């Protein structure tokens, strides 16, 4: 209803009761997955990572797709899943303060949930994303990420897949592998790297300080082998610390783009993680054009992040 | 530089000096166009509408396109124009309070600027848009809209053009004409209409209370005949008043989608104006998927707007 929108911009509930804190397990929907060092029953303390259904889901798992036409329009039901990955039992931890091993667990949880949701033949894609900070869309302060499982491939992934397929058809090479080769040679847009991953500012970033993390080897599907989540944890945490240091803890989103279910392993697409600090506002021009005005060159952004003191 | 982003979210300068007010003409760049009832010299008071270059332009008119490759990447110079349409000399007027004749003048100014910019062979498109309210991206309080002239067609317009061409190839009909026919029959998503225009909630809106205004006759190009700007002024003002009433003066963007230069008159595309009240926040899911979660059905939104007391 119209009056429900009046609170916008909604503010994060600070202090007070937190449903994600250890001890409050009974206030969330029953857990789907939890990592417990010493085992133990579900929905009680003792976990260090916990996945629960979102209490206010964008999509629901029950029902049929019911694809139908309505005159010239097409529609289908909002079938899917919407889950919350509670990254730590402690209210004060963030991805910047968690031990690297805990960061790695979060990345494993993303994988475990994707592989489980893949079994549902109605689902085609799982989008993993994190909203950090109120302006980035977070409504709870306690560190968490989310996933939404979808019955169709997201528009932006579809566009990347189409472009990648076209490139592959022409060159018989993965375009992301080509990009990596050029970036590692040029070096001006590199933020950091380790034996398995590169973190860099993409050539034409939509947002200031937009940063991508891409596996050096060709891997099309996030849950696909090799499971380099220890290296990913290292570079993700390193990159987030650089962004936090240079930009004074800005709000940010990150998200994972991967090949969809049923075409997991392929030669043309390359999974990656995109980090978008929220520093500028979307306005009429962006909404109407699909173009983004970015005042910071990727070379400058990368230089600031590369030279950050950690 | 990183520290320049710290002010975000930037706030509108309230009170104090306003460069758009009558009497302050010398503080803007020299005017490109002005409507003066009794004529008179440029850049002094006496106007009721004034177009000036944006003092902080996203694109500049000087130079060559310099299209070039950089390894596998493509680039070109940021050639274009960025102008501000100052809609009224008075600081306190808004589109809701202006006389209908003044609203019509604004719509004529959009046309005049498009037709003038069309003469530049480097330009392919002019995006007209309005940011109303701080959250919608406005940085000055005084009522104004903007235009950005581009050397390429915006992504979102390109997608609409591609879809429209595909529909035309299959059906030999304009898809927007088909949509209008269905909407006028169904009636549930209609907000208002007059002899020349329909205002309605589109079938699958991205945003709550998103509303489109579409000419009833097939007209592909905004500056094209018939010049129905009096009717457009009526329905645009009517729709904005309904939105303001029902949603308590929300921030909003509107923007015009039209056929690009060099294919102005065609059978497949249909210019239209999109109004997006800003009621929800873009977060990681939207940024990563290109999908939008909209809690309000278009039928409900249209009903609220249709029944608004004006």
XYZ file of C-alpha atoms in Angstrom:
620
model
C 0.000 0.000 0.000
C 1.183 3.550 -0.750
C 1.679 4.482 2.908
C 4.018 1.513 3.469
C 6.690 3.249 1.422
C 6.921 6.301 3.663
C 9.757 4.967 5.813
C 12.157 4.936 2.872
C 15.116 5.303 3.211
C 14.680 2.521 5.748
C 17.282 2.435 8.435
C 19.087 -0.539 9.852
C 17.830 -1.557 13.253
C 20.813 -0.859 15.493
C 21.261 -2.254 18.961
C 18.241 -4.034 20.346
C 17.287 -7.590 19.491
C 19.125 -9.402 16.657
C 17.628 -12.617 15.226
C 20.987 -13.620 13.722
C 22.935 -13.647 17.002
C 23.896 -16.920 18.714
C 21.212 -17.818 21.236
C 18.371 -16.428 19.095
C 18.178 -19.382 16.688
C 14.519 -19.987 17.527
C 13.565 -16.579 16.112
C 14.565 -17.409 12.523
C 12.895 -20.002 10.282
C 14.511 -23.463 10.846
C 18.044 -23.661 9.457
C 18.754 -25.232 6.060
C 22.478 -25.679 6.669
C 24.888 -24.977 9.504
C 28.574 -25.545 10.113
C 29.236 -26.744 13.664
C 32.760 -27.674 14.671
C 31.603 -30.173 17.263
C 28.324 -31.220 15.620
C 25.179 -31.018 17.703
C 21.468 -30.532 17.038
C 20.135 -27.894 14.624
C 18.725 -24.481 15.598
C 20.720 -24.078 18.785
C 24.055 -22.346 19.462
C 27.382 -23.964 18.610
C 27.424 -23.024 14.895
C 29.849 -20.672 13.231
C 27.835 -20.342 10.006
C 24.138 -20.794 9.501
C 21.832 -20.660 6.460
C 18.132 -19.965 7.007
C 15.216 -19.092 4.723
C 14.592 -15.366 4.391
C 11.609 -14.474 6.555
C 10.334 -12.111 3.837
C 11.201 -14.069 0.685
C 11.144 -12.534 -2.788
C 10.315 -15.979 -4.225
C 8.778 -19.116 -2.720
C 9.707 -22.762 -3.244
C 6.146 -24.166 -3.214
C 4.070 -24.521 -6.383
C 4.342 -24.866 -10.127
C 5.870 -22.475 -12.630
C 2.474 -22.024 -14.338
C 3.883 -20.400 -17.452
C 1.049 -18.625 -19.228
C 0.247 -15.901 -21.723
C -2.004 -12.951 -20.953
C -2.790 -11.450 -24.337
C 0.607 -10.365 -25.676
C 2.273 -10.629 -22.257
C 4.033 -13.656 -20.717
C 4.030 -14.606 -17.069
C 5.099 -17.331 -14.659
C 4.880 -17.870 -10.917
C 7.531 -16.534 -8.563
C 9.011 -19.943 -7.782
C 12.443 -20.007 -6.231
C 14.276 -19.741 -2.955
C 15.525 -16.830 -0.897
C 18.037 -17.713 1.807
C 20.221 -15.839 4.261
C 23.785 -16.909 4.990
C 24.517 -15.780 8.566
C 28.272 -15.407 8.332
C 29.128 -15.394 12.023
C 27.391 -15.961 15.375
C 28.879 -12.718 16.699
C 27.111 -9.423 16.133
C 30.356 -7.468 15.950
C 32.266 -9.490 13.373
C 32.425 -8.399 9.753
C 34.088 -9.906 6.690
C 37.042 -7.665 7.552
C 37.540 -9.103 11.039
C 36.668 -12.791 10.509
C 39.614 -15.238 10.434
C 40.430 -16.301 6.869
C 39.205 -19.833 7.623
C 35.737 -18.460 8.470
C 35.685 -16.467 5.247
C 36.501 -19.712 3.450
C 33.555 -21.404 5.161
C 31.217 -18.734 3.821
C 32.450 -19.466 0.303
C 31.924 -23.193 0.875
C 28.391 -22.478 2.080
C 27.651 -20.655 -1.191
C 28.829 -23.758 -3.025
C 26.900 -26.200 -0.850
C 23.655 -24.296 -1.267
C 24.076 -23.980 -5.056
C 24.730 -27.688 -5.428
C 21.707 -28.534 -3.299
C 19.364 -26.141 -5.117
C 20.571 -27.475 -8.464
C 18.658 -30.691 -7.738
C 15.378 -28.800 -8.204
C 14.659 -29.063 -11.951
C 12.534 -25.897 -11.844
C 15.532 -23.756 -10.927
C 18.056 -22.415 -13.426
C 20.253 -20.076 -11.424
C 21.363 -19.113 -7.928
C 22.445 -15.509 -7.441
C 24.637 -15.070 -4.364
C 24.980 -11.490 -3.186
C 25.872 -9.389 -0.191
C 24.484 -5.988 0.815
C 26.833 -4.354 3.303
C 25.575 -1.147 4.857
C 22.216 0.513 4.838
C 22.664 2.383 1.558
C 23.664 -0.900 -0.106
C 20.305 -2.382 0.895
C 21.077 -4.172 4.175
C 18.188 -4.145 6.648
C 19.956 -6.010 9.464
C 23.323 -5.041 10.861
C 24.589 -8.568 11.679
C 26.979 -9.716 8.918
C 25.164 -11.847 6.345
C 24.873 -12.543 2.659
C 21.907 -13.814 0.686
C 21.047 -16.019 -2.243
C 18.061 -16.027 -4.528
C 17.418 -19.149 -6.611
C 15.555 -18.356 -9.822
C 13.505 -20.253 -12.416
C 15.168 -18.178 -15.166
C 18.684 -16.899 -15.795
C 19.106 -13.254 -14.671
C 19.153 -10.690 -17.475
C 22.697 -9.521 -16.711
C 24.099 -13.047 -16.618
C 22.257 -13.806 -19.862
C 23.898 -10.792 -21.504
C 27.327 -11.909 -20.300
C 26.654 -15.462 -21.499
C 25.512 -14.231 -24.924
C 28.575 -12.018 -25.298
C 30.877 -14.798 -24.140
C 29.306 -17.304 -26.545
C 29.690 -14.870 -29.432
C 33.354 -14.311 -28.589
C 33.919 -18.058 -28.306
C 32.270 -18.668 -31.656
C 34.599 -16.151 -33.301
C 37.844 -16.901 -31.449
C 37.388 -20.313 -29.802
C 38.611 -18.718 -26.591
C 36.944 -17.667 -23.354
C 36.642 -13.874 -23.304
C 37.386 -13.735 -19.573
C 40.605 -15.683 -20.126
C 41.466 -13.134 -22.832
C 40.657 -10.259 -20.465
C 42.845 -11.755 -17.734
C 45.746 -12.195 -20.112
C 45.546 -8.547 -21.165
C 45.075 -7.256 -17.596
C 48.025 -9.251 -16.258
C 50.187 -7.869 -19.073
C 49.009 -4.239 -18.763
C 49.076 -4.334 -14.938
C 47.587 -0.818 -14.577
C 44.165 -2.096 -13.481
C 45.382 -4.912 -11.195
C 44.518 -4.594 -7.498
C 46.084 -7.784 -6.151
C 46.634 -11.404 -7.026
C 47.496 -14.777 -5.548
C 48.371 -18.098 -7.215
C 44.737 -18.776 -8.158
C 42.919 -15.427 -8.468
C 43.261 -11.877 -9.772
C 41.470 -8.865 -8.358
C 41.246 -5.936 -10.790
C 39.285 -2.883 -11.894
C 37.430 -3.809 -15.100
C 38.198 -1.734 -18.219
C 34.888 0.171 -18.359
C 33.504 -0.060 -14.822
C 29.942 1.087 -14.149
C 30.769 2.254 -10.633
C 33.773 4.037 -9.085
C 36.107 1.442 -7.510
C 34.135 -1.456 -9.000
C 36.440 -4.470 -8.618
C 36.241 -7.992 -10.030
C 37.788 -11.165 -8.698
C 38.351 -13.777 -11.386
C 39.937 -17.254 -11.166
C 43.133 -17.451 -13.221
C 42.252 -20.883 -14.594
C 39.236 -21.306 -16.806
C 36.396 -22.365 -14.467
C 32.873 -21.736 -15.737
C 30.869 -22.746 -12.666
C 31.367 -21.434 -9.132
C 30.878 -24.830 -7.440
C 33.100 -26.507 -10.047
C 36.524 -27.956 -9.352
C 39.190 -27.004 -8.384
C 37.791 -25.889 -5.061
C 40.080 -22.915 -4.545
C 38.009 -21.334 -1.803
C 40.996 -20.819 0.502
C 42.661 -18.648 -2.137
C 39.358 -16.934 -2.870
C 38.878 -16.168 0.833
C 42.339 -14.627 0.923
C 41.875 -12.349 -2.098
C 38.280 -11.408 -1.275
C 39.188 -10.375 2.242
C 42.299 -8.598 0.986
C 40.291 -6.660 -1.609
C 37.506 -5.750 0.827
C 40.106 -4.476 3.305
C 41.693 -2.315 0.610
C 38.283 -0.865 -0.340
C 37.407 -0.245 3.320
C 40.753 1.444 3.942
C 40.831 3.666 0.866
C 37.144 4.623 0.919
C 36.555 4.741 4.675
C 34.289 1.679 5.004
C 31.861 2.438 2.197
C 28.619 0.503 1.795
C 29.028 -2.130 -0.935
C 27.425 -5.008 -2.772
C 29.170 -8.047 -4.067
C 27.681 -10.761 -6.196
C 28.714 -13.932 -7.963
C 28.140 -14.511 -11.661
C 28.437 -18.148 -12.710
C 27.263 -20.439 -15.505
C 23.622 -21.476 -15.015
C 22.449 -24.946 -14.030
C 22.334 -27.464 -16.919
C 25.270 -25.742 -18.649
C 27.644 -25.685 -15.667
C 30.774 -26.817 -17.458
C 31.534 -24.987 -20.671
C 34.373 -23.390 -22.593
C 32.939 -19.897 -23.074
C 31.915 -18.541 -19.629
C 34.059 -17.914 -16.576
C 32.591 -17.387 -13.107
C 33.632 -14.268 -11.223
C 32.787 -12.106 -8.250
C 31.917 -8.422 -8.715
C 32.333 -5.913 -5.876
C 30.518 -2.578 -6.169
C 31.165 0.080 -3.527
C 28.153 2.410 -3.370
C 29.615 5.891 -3.791
C 27.342 7.543 -6.323
C 23.607 7.665 -6.786
C 21.571 6.171 -9.596
C 19.440 8.885 -11.143
C 17.203 9.428 -14.162
C 20.028 9.165 -16.669
C 21.167 5.752 -15.429
C 17.602 4.474 -15.114
C 16.680 5.666 -18.584
C 19.815 4.750 -20.487
C 21.386 1.735 -18.822
C 24.617 3.735 -19.028
C 26.579 4.723 -15.948
C 28.525 7.899 -15.318
C 31.693 6.988 -13.455
C 33.931 9.858 -12.354
C 36.877 7.603 -11.386
C 39.056 5.894 -13.989
C 39.725 2.204 -13.330
C 43.478 2.845 -13.523
C 43.277 5.428 -10.730
C 40.955 3.291 -8.632
C 43.250 0.273 -9.002
C 46.282 2.363 -8.071
C 44.629 3.584 -4.868
C 43.590 0.039 -3.942
C 46.974 -1.458 -4.894
C 48.820 1.053 -2.737
C 46.454 0.765 0.243
C 48.221 0.125 3.533
C 46.660 -3.000 5.064
C 39.721 10.980 -5.452
C 38.490 8.624 -2.734
C 37.823 11.380 -0.185
C 35.546 13.224 -2.626
C 32.909 10.518 -2.176
C 32.530 11.046 1.556
C 29.656 13.510 1.282
C 27.367 10.877 -0.234
C 24.402 10.931 0.143
C 24.776 14.495 -1.058
C 22.070 16.836 0.031
C 20.267 19.461 -1.950
C 21.385 22.966 -1.147
C 18.318 24.526 0.422
C 17.765 28.238 0.813
C 20.784 30.391 0.049
C 21.877 31.356 -3.439
C 20.208 29.692 -6.459
C 21.829 30.015 -9.909
C 18.543 29.080 -11.642
C 16.483 31.940 -10.178
C 15.533 35.001 -12.246
C 18.139 37.694 -11.746
C 21.024 35.211 -11.430
C 21.393 34.522 -15.172
C 25.043 35.626 -15.136
C 25.975 32.762 -12.775
C 25.128 29.999 -15.275
C 26.943 29.335 -18.549
C 25.376 31.457 -21.362
C 21.911 30.248 -22.372
C 21.357 28.016 -25.395
C 17.641 28.674 -25.645
C 15.113 30.772 -23.762
C 11.426 31.489 -24.128
C 10.660 35.167 -23.512
C 7.120 36.410 -24.004
C 8.213 39.920 -24.894
C 11.579 39.067 -26.446
C 14.642 40.873 -25.149
C 18.364 40.128 -24.877
C 19.716 36.763 -23.668
C 21.011 36.024 -20.169
C 18.885 38.588 -18.367
C 15.489 38.260 -16.657
C 12.236 38.197 -18.614
C 12.286 34.504 -19.580
C 9.883 31.844 -18.418
C 12.020 28.925 -19.594
C 15.761 28.777 -20.057
C 18.176 26.098 -21.318
C 21.827 26.314 -20.285
C 24.815 23.952 -20.502
C 25.337 21.875 -17.363
C 28.206 23.416 -15.415
C 29.548 19.918 -14.630
C 28.846 18.085 -17.884
C 29.010 14.307 -18.217
C 29.975 14.720 -21.876
C 31.522 17.591 -23.859
C 30.712 18.855 -27.328
C 34.291 19.642 -28.403
C 36.494 17.099 -30.151
C 36.360 13.987 -32.285
C 34.867 10.598 -31.457
C 38.330 8.974 -31.736
C 37.014 5.426 -31.854
C 39.870 3.083 -31.041
C 40.738 -0.385 -29.840
C 42.875 -1.070 -26.781
C 43.740 -4.740 -27.033
C 40.397 -6.521 -26.894
C 38.604 -3.439 -25.556
C 36.836 -0.686 -27.528
C 36.709 2.969 -26.617
C 35.629 6.359 -27.888
C 35.691 9.913 -26.560
C 32.940 11.272 -24.354
C 31.511 13.559 -27.007
C 28.024 14.872 -26.441
C 26.053 17.570 -24.704
C 24.668 17.947 -21.231
C 22.076 20.687 -20.807
C 19.753 21.890 -18.083
C 16.192 22.949 -18.817
C 15.283 25.511 -16.140
C 11.529 25.056 -16.078
C 10.530 28.271 -14.334
C 12.145 31.533 -13.168
C 10.543 31.094 -9.751
C 12.246 29.052 -7.069
C 8.973 27.874 -5.555
C 7.204 26.527 -8.638
C 7.166 22.829 -9.427
C 5.651 20.846 -12.272
C 2.608 20.445 -10.013
C 2.024 24.179 -9.612
C 2.994 25.531 -13.056
C 0.132 26.556 -15.375
C -0.526 23.931 -18.068
C 0.747 26.327 -20.738
C 4.141 26.481 -18.976
C 4.283 22.683 -18.784
C 3.623 22.659 -22.518
C 6.534 25.046 -23.069
C 8.863 22.627 -21.266
C 7.774 19.871 -23.643
C 8.376 22.176 -26.611
C 11.839 22.968 -25.269
C 12.674 19.229 -25.213
C 11.629 19.091 -28.856
C 13.531 22.236 -29.873
C 16.747 21.017 -28.273
C 16.450 17.541 -29.831
C 15.899 18.986 -33.291
C 18.857 21.331 -32.882
C 21.212 18.632 -31.569
C 20.158 16.313 -34.411
C 22.108 18.548 -36.793
C 25.362 17.314 -35.231
C 26.232 14.169 -37.233
C 28.289 12.776 -34.328
C 25.207 12.482 -32.114
C 22.761 9.583 -32.243
C 20.416 10.170 -29.332
C 19.164 12.737 -26.843
C 17.980 11.408 -23.500
C 15.664 13.847 -21.724
C 15.179 13.149 -18.028
C 14.120 14.741 -14.789
C 15.392 14.018 -11.277
C 12.901 15.362 -8.740
C 14.010 15.206 -5.137
C 17.327 14.470 -3.541
C 16.959 10.677 -3.518
C 16.116 10.778 -7.226
C 19.467 12.451 -7.899
C 18.607 16.159 -7.934
C 21.380 18.395 -6.601
C 19.555 21.711 -6.968
C 16.104 22.407 -5.588
C 14.903 24.783 -8.337
C 12.660 22.856 -10.751
C 14.619 21.673 -13.783
C 15.091 18.787 -16.136
C 18.155 17.737 -18.105
C 19.179 16.249 -21.384
C 22.250 14.308 -22.386
C 23.054 14.004 -26.077
C 25.014 10.843 -26.862
C 27.201 9.552 -29.694
C 25.598 6.087 -29.264
C 22.088 4.834 -28.590
C 21.539 4.054 -24.872
C 21.518 0.359 -23.966
C 17.937 0.388 -22.712
C 16.626 2.133 -25.813
C 18.596 -0.295 -27.962
C 16.955 -3.229 -26.181
C 13.515 -1.710 -26.717
C 14.307 -1.025 -30.382
C 15.550 -4.597 -30.894
C 12.452 -6.061 -29.276
C 10.171 -3.761 -31.240
C 11.895 -4.625 -34.527
C 11.578 -8.341 -33.795
C 7.859 -7.949 -33.056
C 7.389 -5.907 -36.227
C 9.173 -8.518 -38.320
C 6.838 -11.220 -37.004
C 3.560 -9.302 -36.897
C 4.028 -6.205 -39.075
C 2.643 -4.187 -36.168
C 4.166 -1.818 -33.628
C 4.368 -3.588 -30.255
C 3.472 -0.397 -28.365
C 0.323 -0.026 -30.485
C -0.489 -3.649 -29.583
C 0.146 -2.935 -25.886
C -2.100 0.130 -25.976
C -4.909 -1.798 -27.637
C -4.723 -4.491 -24.933
C -4.443 -1.972 -22.062
C -7.386 0.092 -23.283
C -9.460 -3.090 -23.506
C -8.395 -4.538 -20.137
C -8.612 -1.140 -18.379
C -7.208 -2.476 -15.067
C -3.815 -0.821 -15.526
C -5.050 2.517 -16.954
C -4.332 5.607 -14.842
C -5.872 8.293 -17.055
C -6.313 9.267 -20.682
C -7.151 12.161 -22.954
C -7.889 12.284 -26.697
C -4.180 11.862 -27.586
C -2.439 10.021 -24.734
C -2.825 7.153 -22.282
C -1.152 6.973 -18.872
C -0.909 3.435 -17.476
C 1.033 1.049 -15.255
C 3.035 -1.266 -17.526
C 2.344 -5.020 -17.238
C 5.595 -5.981 -15.502
C 6.839 -2.736 -13.936
C 10.340 -2.614 -12.454
C 9.349 -0.119 -9.777
C 6.248 0.333 -7.604
C 3.924 2.887 -9.217
C 6.014 3.019 -12.400
C 3.780 4.754 -14.950
C 4.115 5.210 -18.703
C 2.595 7.871 -20.910
C 2.190 6.758 -24.515
C 0.689 8.594 -27.513
C -2.431 6.823 -28.808
C -1.425 7.294 -32.436
C 1.693 5.623 -33.758
C 4.461 8.252 -33.437
C 8.019 6.912 -33.358
C 9.929 10.138 -32.673
C 9.265 12.593 -29.855
C 9.790 15.732 -31.993
C 7.712 14.200 -34.804
C 4.279 15.410 -35.872
C 1.556 15.749 -34.691
C 2.817 18.155 -32.053
C 0.408 17.124 -29.308
C 2.349 18.807 -26.511
C -0.740 20.524 -25.087
C -2.349 17.123 -24.519
C 0.946 15.723 -23.227
C 1.262 18.619 -20.761
C -2.249 17.865 -19.511
C -1.721 14.134 -18.937
C 1.815 14.479 -17.581
C 0.756 17.061 -15.021
C -2.352 15.036 -14.200
C -0.293 11.862 -13.655
C 2.373 13.620 -11.569
C -0.364 15.112 -9.373
C -1.889 11.683 -8.840
C 1.511 10.234 -7.906
C 2.233 13.157 -5.560
C -1.166 12.809 -3.919
C -1.187 9.053 -3.454
C 2.467 8.713 -2.439
C 2.922 11.962 -0.506
C 5.243 13.788 -2.929
C 7.771 11.018 -3.513
C 11.071 11.652 -5.295
C 10.811 10.526 -8.920
C 12.566 10.328 -12.252
C 10.943 10.636 -15.606
C 12.580 10.107 -18.954
C 11.698 10.060 -22.621
C 12.424 7.106 -24.884
C 12.251 7.927 -28.587
C 13.599 6.625 -31.885
C 17.229 7.621 -32.411
C 18.453 10.184 -34.932
C 18.741 8.872 -38.487
C 15.818 6.460 -37.955
C 13.330 9.001 -36.572
C 10.299 7.902 -38.542
C 9.633 4.189 -38.522
C 6.820 1.660 -38.178
C 8.191 -0.392 -35.276
C 9.044 1.978 -32.388
C 6.768 4.302 -30.453
C 8.087 7.130 -28.280
C 6.898 7.241 -24.685
C 7.602 8.832 -21.322
C 8.395 6.679 -18.279
C 7.806 7.936 -14.737
C 9.544 6.118 -11.883
C 8.726 7.150 -8.322
C 11.673 6.231 -6.075
C 10.143 4.154 -3.277
C 12.465 1.187 -2.954
C 16.229 0.800 -2.907
C 18.417 -0.892 -5.487
C 20.547 -3.514 -3.772
C 22.879 -6.365 -4.671
C 20.170 -8.503 -6.210
C 19.049 -5.799 -8.646
C 22.626 -4.804 -9.466
C 23.670 -8.408 -10.065
C 20.640 -9.715 -11.900
C 19.082 -6.829 -13.801
C 15.804 -8.047 -12.266
C 13.694 -5.857 -10.006
C 11.649 -6.894 -6.998
C 8.426 -4.897 -7.021
C 6.076 -5.355 -4.067
C 3.162 -3.500 -5.704
C 1.140 -5.005 -8.557
C 0.510 -2.662 -11.494
C -3.244 -3.229 -11.179
C -3.225 -2.034 -7.570
C -0.920 0.904 -8.337
C -3.135 1.977 -11.244
C -6.261 1.706 -9.103
C -4.749 3.966 -6.426
C -3.678 6.511 -9.045
C -6.974 6.324 -10.951
C -8.952 6.968 -7.795
C -6.701 9.769 -6.506
C -8.582 12.912 -5.553
C -7.022 15.795 -7.478
